[in-house]
PDB file of C-alpha atoms in Angstrom:
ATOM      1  CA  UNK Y  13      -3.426  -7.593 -19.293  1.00  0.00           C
ATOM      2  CA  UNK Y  14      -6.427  -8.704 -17.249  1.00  0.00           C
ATOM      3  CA  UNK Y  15      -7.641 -11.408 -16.148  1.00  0.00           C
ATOM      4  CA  UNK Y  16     -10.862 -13.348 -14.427  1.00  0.00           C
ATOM      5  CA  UNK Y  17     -12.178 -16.267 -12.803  1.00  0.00           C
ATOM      6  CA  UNK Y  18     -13.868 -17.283  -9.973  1.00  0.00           C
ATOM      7  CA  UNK Y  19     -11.818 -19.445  -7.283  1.00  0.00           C
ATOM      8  CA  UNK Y  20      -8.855 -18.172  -4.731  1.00  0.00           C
ATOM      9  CA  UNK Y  21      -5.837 -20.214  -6.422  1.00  0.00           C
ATOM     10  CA  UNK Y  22      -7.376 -18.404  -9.890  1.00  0.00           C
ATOM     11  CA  UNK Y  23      -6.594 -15.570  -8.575  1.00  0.00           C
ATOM     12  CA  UNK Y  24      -2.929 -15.977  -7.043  1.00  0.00           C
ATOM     13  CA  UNK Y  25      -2.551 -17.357 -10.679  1.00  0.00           C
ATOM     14  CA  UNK Y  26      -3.687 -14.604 -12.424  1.00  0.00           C
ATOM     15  CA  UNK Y  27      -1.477 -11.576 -10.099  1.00  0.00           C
ATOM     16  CA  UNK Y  28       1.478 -14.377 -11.099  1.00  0.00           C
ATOM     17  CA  UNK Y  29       0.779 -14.225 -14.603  1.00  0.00           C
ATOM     18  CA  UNK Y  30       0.675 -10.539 -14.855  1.00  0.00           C
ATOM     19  CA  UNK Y  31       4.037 -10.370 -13.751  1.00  0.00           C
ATOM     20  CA  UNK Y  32       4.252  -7.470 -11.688  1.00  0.00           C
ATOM     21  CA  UNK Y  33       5.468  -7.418  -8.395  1.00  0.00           C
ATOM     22  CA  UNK Y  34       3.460 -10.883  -7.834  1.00  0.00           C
ATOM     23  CA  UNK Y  35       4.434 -11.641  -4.028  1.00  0.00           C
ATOM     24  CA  UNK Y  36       3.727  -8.192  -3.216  1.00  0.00           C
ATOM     25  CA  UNK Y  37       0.368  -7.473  -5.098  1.00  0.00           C
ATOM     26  CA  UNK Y  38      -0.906 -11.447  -3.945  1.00  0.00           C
ATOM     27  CA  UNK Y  39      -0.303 -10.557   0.073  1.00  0.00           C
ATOM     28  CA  UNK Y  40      -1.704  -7.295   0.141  1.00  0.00           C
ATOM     29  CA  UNK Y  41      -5.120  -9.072  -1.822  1.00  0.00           C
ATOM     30  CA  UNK Y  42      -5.139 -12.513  -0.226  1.00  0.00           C
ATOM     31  CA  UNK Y  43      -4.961 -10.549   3.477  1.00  0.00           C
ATOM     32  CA  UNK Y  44      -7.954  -8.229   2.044  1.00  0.00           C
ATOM     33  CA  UNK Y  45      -9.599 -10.968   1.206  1.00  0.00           C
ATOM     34  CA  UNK Y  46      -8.972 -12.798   4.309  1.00  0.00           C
ATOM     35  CA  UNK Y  47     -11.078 -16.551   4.797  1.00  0.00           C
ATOM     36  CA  UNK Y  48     -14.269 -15.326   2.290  1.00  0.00           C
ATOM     37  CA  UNK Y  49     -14.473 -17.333  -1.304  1.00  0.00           C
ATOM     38  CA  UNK Y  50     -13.718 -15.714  -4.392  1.00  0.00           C
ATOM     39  CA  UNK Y  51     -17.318 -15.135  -6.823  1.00  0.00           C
ATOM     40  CA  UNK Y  52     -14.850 -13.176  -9.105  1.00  0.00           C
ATOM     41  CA  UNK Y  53     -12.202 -10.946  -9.770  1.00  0.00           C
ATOM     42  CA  UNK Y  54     -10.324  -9.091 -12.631  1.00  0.00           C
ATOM     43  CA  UNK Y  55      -6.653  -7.944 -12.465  1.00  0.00           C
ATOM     44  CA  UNK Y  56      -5.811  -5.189 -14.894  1.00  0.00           C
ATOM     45  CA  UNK Y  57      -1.827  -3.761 -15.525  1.00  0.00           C
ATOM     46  CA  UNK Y  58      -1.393  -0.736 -17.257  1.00  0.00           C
ATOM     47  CA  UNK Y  59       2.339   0.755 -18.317  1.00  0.00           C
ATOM     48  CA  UNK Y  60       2.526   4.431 -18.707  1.00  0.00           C
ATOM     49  CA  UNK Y  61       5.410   6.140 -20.401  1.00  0.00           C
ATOM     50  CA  UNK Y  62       5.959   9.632 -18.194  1.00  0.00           C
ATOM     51  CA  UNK Y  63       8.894  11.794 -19.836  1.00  0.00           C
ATOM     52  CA  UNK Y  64      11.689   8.969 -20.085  1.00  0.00           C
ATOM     53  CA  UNK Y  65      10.260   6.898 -17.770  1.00  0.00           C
ATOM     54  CA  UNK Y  66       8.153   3.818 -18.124  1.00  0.00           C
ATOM     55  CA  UNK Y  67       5.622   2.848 -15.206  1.00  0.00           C
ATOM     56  CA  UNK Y  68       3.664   0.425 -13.974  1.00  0.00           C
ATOM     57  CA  UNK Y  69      -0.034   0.169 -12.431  1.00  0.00           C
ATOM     58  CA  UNK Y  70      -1.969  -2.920 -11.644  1.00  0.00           C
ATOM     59  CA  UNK Y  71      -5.547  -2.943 -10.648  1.00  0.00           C
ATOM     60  CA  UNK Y  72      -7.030  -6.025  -9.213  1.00  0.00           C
ATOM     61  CA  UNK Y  73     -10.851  -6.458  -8.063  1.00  0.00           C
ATOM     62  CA  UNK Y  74     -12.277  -9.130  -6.517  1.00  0.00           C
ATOM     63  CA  UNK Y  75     -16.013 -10.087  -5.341  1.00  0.00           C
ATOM     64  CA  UNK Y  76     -17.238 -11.911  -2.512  1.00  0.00           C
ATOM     65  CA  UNK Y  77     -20.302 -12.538  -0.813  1.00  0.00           C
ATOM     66  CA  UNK Y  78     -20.292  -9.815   0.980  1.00  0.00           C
ATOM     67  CA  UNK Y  79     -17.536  -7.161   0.109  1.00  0.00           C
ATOM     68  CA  UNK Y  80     -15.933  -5.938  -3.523  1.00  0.00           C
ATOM     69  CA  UNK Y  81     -12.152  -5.430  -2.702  1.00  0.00           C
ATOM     70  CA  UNK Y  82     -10.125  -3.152  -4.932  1.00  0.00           C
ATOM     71  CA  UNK Y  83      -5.982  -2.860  -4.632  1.00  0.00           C
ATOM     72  CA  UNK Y  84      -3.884  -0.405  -6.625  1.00  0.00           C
ATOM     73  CA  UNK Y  85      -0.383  -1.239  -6.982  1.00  0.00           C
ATOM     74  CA  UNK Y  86       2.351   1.342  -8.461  1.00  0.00           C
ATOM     75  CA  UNK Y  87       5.999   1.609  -8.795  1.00  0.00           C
ATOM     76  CA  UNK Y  88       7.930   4.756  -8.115  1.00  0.00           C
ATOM     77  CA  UNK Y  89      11.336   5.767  -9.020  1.00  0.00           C
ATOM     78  CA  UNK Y  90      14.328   5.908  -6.753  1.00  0.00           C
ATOM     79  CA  UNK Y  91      13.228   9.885  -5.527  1.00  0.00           C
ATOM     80  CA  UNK Y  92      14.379  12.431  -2.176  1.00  0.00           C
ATOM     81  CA  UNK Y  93      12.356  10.146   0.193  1.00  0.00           C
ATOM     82  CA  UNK Y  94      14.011   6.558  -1.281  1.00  0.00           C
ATOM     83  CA  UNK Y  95      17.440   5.835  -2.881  1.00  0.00           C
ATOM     84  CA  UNK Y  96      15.842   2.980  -4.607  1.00  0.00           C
ATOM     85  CA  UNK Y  97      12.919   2.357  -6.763  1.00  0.00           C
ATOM     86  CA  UNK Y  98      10.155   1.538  -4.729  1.00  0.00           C
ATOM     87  CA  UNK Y  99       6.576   0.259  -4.634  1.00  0.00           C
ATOM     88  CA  UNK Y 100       3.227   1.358  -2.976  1.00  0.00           C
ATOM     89  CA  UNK Y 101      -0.013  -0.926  -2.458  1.00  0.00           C
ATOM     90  CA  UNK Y 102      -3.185  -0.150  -1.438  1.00  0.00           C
ATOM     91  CA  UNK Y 103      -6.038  -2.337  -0.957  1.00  0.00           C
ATOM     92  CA  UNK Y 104      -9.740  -0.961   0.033  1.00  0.00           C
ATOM     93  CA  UNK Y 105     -12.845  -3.341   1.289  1.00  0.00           C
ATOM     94  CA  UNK Y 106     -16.271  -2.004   0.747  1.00  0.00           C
ATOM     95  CA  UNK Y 107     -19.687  -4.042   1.776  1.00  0.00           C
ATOM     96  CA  UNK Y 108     -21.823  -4.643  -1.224  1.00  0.00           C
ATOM     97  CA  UNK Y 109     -24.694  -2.772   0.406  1.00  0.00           C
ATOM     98  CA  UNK Y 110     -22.012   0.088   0.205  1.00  0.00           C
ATOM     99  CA  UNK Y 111     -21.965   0.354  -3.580  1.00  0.00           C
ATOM    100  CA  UNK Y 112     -24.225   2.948  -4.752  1.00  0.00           C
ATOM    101  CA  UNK Y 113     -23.532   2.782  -8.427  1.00  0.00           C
ATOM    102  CA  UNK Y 114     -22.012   0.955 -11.023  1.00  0.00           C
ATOM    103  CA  UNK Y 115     -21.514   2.364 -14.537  1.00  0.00           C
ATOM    104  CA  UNK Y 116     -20.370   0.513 -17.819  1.00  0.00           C
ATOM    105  CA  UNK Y 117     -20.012   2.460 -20.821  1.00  0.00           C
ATOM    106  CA  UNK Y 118     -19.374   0.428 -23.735  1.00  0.00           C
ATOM    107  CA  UNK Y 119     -17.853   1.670 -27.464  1.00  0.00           C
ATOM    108  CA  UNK Y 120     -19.036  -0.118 -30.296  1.00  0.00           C
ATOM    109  CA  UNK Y 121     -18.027   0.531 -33.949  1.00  0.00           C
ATOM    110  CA  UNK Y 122     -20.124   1.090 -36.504  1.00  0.00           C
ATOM    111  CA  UNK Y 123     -23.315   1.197 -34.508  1.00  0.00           C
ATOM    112  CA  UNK Y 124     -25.579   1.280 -37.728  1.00  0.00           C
ATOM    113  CA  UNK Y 125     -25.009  -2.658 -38.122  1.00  0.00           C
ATOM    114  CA  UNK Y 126     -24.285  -3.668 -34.481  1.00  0.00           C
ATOM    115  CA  UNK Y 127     -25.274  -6.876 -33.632  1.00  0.00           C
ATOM    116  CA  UNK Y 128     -26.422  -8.194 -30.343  1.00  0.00           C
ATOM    117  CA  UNK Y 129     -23.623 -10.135 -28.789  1.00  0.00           C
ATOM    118  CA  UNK Y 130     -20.882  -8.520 -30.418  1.00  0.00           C
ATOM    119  CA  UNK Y 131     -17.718  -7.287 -28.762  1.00  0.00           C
ATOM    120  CA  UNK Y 132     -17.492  -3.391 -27.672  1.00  0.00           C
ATOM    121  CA  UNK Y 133     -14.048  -2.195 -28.749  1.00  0.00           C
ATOM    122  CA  UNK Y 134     -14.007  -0.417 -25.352  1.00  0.00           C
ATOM    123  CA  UNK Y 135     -15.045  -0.830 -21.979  1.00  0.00           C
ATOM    124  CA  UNK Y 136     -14.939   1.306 -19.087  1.00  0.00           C
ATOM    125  CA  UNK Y 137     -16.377   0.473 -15.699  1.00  0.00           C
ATOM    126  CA  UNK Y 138     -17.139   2.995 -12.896  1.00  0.00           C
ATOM    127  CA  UNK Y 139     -18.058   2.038 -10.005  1.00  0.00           C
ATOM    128  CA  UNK Y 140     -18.918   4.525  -7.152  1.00  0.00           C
ATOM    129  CA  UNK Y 141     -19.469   3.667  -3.405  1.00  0.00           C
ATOM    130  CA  UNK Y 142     -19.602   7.122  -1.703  1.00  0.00           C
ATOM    131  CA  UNK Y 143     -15.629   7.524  -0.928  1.00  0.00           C
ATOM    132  CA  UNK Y 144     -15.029   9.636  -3.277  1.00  0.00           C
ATOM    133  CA  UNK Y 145     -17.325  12.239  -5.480  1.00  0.00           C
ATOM    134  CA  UNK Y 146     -16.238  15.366  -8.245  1.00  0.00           C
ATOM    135  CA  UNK Y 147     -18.470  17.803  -8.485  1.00  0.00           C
ATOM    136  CA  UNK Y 148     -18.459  19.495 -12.036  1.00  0.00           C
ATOM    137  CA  UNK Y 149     -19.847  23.373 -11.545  1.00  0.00           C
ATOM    138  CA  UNK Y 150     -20.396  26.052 -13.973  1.00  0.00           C
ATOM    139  CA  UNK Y 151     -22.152  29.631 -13.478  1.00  0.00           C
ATOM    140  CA  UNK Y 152     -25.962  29.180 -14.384  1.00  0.00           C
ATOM    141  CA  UNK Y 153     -27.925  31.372 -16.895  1.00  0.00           C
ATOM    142  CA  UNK Y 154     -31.635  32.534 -17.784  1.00  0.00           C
ATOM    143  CA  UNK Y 155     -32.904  32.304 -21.537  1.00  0.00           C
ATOM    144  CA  UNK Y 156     -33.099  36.099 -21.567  1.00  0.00           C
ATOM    145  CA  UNK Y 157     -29.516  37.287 -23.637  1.00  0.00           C
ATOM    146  CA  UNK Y 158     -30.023  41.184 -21.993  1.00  0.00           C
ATOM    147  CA  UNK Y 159     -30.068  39.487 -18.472  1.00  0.00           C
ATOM    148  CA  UNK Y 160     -27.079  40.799 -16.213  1.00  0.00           C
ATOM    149  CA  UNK Y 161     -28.440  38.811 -12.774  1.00  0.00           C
ATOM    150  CA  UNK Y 162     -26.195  36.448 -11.389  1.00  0.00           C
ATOM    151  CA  UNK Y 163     -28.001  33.764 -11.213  1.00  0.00           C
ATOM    152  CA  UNK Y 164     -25.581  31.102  -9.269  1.00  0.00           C
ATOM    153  CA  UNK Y 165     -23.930  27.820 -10.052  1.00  0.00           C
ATOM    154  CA  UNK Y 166     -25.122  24.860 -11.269  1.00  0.00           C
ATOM    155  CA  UNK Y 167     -24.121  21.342 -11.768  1.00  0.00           C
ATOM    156  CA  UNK Y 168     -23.477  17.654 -10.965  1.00  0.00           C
ATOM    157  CA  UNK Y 169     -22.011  15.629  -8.563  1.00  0.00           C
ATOM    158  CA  UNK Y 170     -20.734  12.352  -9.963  1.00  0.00           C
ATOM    159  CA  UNK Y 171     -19.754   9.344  -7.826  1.00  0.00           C
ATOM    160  CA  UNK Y 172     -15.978   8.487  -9.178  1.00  0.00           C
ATOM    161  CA  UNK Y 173     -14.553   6.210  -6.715  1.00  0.00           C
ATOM    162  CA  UNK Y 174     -12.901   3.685  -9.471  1.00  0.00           C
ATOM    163  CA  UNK Y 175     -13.073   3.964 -13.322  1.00  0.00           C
ATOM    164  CA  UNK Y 176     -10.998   0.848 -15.215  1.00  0.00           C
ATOM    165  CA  UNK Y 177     -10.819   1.221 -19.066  1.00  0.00           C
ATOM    166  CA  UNK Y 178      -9.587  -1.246 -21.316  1.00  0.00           C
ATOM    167  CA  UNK Y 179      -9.650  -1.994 -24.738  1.00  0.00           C
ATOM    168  CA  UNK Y 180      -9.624  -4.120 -27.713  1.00  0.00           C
ATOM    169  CA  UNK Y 181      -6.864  -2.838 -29.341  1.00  0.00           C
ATOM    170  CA  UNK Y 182      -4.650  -2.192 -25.561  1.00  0.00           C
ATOM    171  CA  UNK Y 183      -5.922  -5.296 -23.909  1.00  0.00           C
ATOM    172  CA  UNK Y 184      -7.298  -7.792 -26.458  1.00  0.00           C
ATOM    173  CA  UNK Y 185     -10.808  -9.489 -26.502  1.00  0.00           C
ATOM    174  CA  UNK Y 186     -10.555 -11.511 -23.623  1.00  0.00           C
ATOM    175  CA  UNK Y 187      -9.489  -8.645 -21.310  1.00  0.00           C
ATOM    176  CA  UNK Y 188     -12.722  -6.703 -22.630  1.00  0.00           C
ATOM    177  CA  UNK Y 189     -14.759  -9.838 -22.294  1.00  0.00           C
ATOM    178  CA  UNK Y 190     -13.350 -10.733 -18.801  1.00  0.00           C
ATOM    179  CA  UNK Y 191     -14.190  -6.878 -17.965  1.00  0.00           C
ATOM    180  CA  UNK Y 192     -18.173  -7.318 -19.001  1.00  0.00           C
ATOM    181  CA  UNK Y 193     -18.707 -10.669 -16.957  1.00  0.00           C
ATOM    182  CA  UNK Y 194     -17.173  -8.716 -13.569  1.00  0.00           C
ATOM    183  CA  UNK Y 195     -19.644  -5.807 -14.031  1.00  0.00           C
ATOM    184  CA  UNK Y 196     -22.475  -8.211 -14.712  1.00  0.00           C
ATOM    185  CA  UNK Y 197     -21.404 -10.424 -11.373  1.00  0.00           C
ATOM    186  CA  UNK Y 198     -21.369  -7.253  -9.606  1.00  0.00           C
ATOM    187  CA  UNK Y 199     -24.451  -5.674 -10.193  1.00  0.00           C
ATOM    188  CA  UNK Y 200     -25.912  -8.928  -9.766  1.00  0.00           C
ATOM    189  CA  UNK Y 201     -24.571  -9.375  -6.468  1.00  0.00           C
ATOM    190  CA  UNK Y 202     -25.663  -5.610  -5.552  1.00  0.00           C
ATOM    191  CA  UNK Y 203     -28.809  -6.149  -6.638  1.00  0.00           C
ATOM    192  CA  UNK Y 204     -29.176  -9.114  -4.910  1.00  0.00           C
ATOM    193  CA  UNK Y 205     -27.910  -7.067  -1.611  1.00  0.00           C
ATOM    194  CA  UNK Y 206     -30.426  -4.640  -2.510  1.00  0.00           C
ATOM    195  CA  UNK Y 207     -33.496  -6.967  -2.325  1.00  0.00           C
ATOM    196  CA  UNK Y 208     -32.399  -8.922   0.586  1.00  0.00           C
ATOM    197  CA  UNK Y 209     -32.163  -5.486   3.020  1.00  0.00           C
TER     198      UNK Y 209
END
């Protein structure tokens, strides 16, 4: 379940509503976020069914002014380092003028009659800032099928610091929605970091 808005009790509300782990996940944000105003945020909860176990993730990202804040949250069994279950947060601050990319791939159906405005069925947004970067390689080649030269690696290095995908059918319209009118307030807010430097 996601949600979005644009004020600081909107948020609290929202990391309520979701319903997981609330006092935790809202400290660990609201001290990220410190005094700064809220332009927008989205937080995203994800359950995960590993062997017999079910688990929970929540995502939460917020804009400022100046920084886009990101916090994972995620709940761990009881394991050899706990007796009891346990929870781990984790909240990163980047400057705006930090974010070097910001990807939205959209899945439409039936693309033949798609209208402007309509709903993808899918959304996922990437957005890359230089922490963190996978580098896909694979050994290169000539056009010539008799050539035995070894002729290197090639490939591409992708920034991957976040990826959030929801859906439609997972996360319902207003989740998607909410999703497309964070990316848009983000790049606007990059590209408005861009122009002022």
């Amino acid at each position: 379940m996601a949600k979005t808005g644009t004020t600081t009790q909107g948020l609290r509300a929202a990391i309520e509503r979701s319903g997981y782990y609330p006092a935790l996940v809202a400290e660990a944000v609201e001290s990220a976020v410190g005094g700064e105003a809220v332009s927008s945020y989205v937080v995203h909860q994800e359950t995960t069914f590993d062997a017999n176990e079910v688990r929970r993730h929540v995502t939460v990202l917020v804009l400022t002014a100046k920084r886009f804040i990101v916090s994972h949250t995620d709940e761990q069994a009881a394991d050899t380092s706990s007796p009891t279950p346990y929870a781990t947060t984790s909240t990163e601050s980047v400057k705006l003028e930090r974010i070097s990319s910001i990807v939205l791939s959209r899945v439409v159906a039936n693309p033949e009659s798609y209208t402007p405005g309509t709903l993808p069925r899918e959304v996922v947004l990437t957005i890359g800032w230089g922490a963190v970067s996978r580098i896909d390689l694979e050994p290169a080649a000539c056009g010539d099928p008799n050539c035995d030269a070894d002729h290197g690696y090639t490939g591409n290095s992708t920034a991957d610091d976040l990826s959030l995908r929801v859906s439609d059918a997972g996360d319902g319209p207003d989740t998607v929605r909410q999703t497309l009118a964070f990316a848009q307030a983000l790049s606007e807010a990059t590209a408005d970091t861009a122009v002022s430097r």
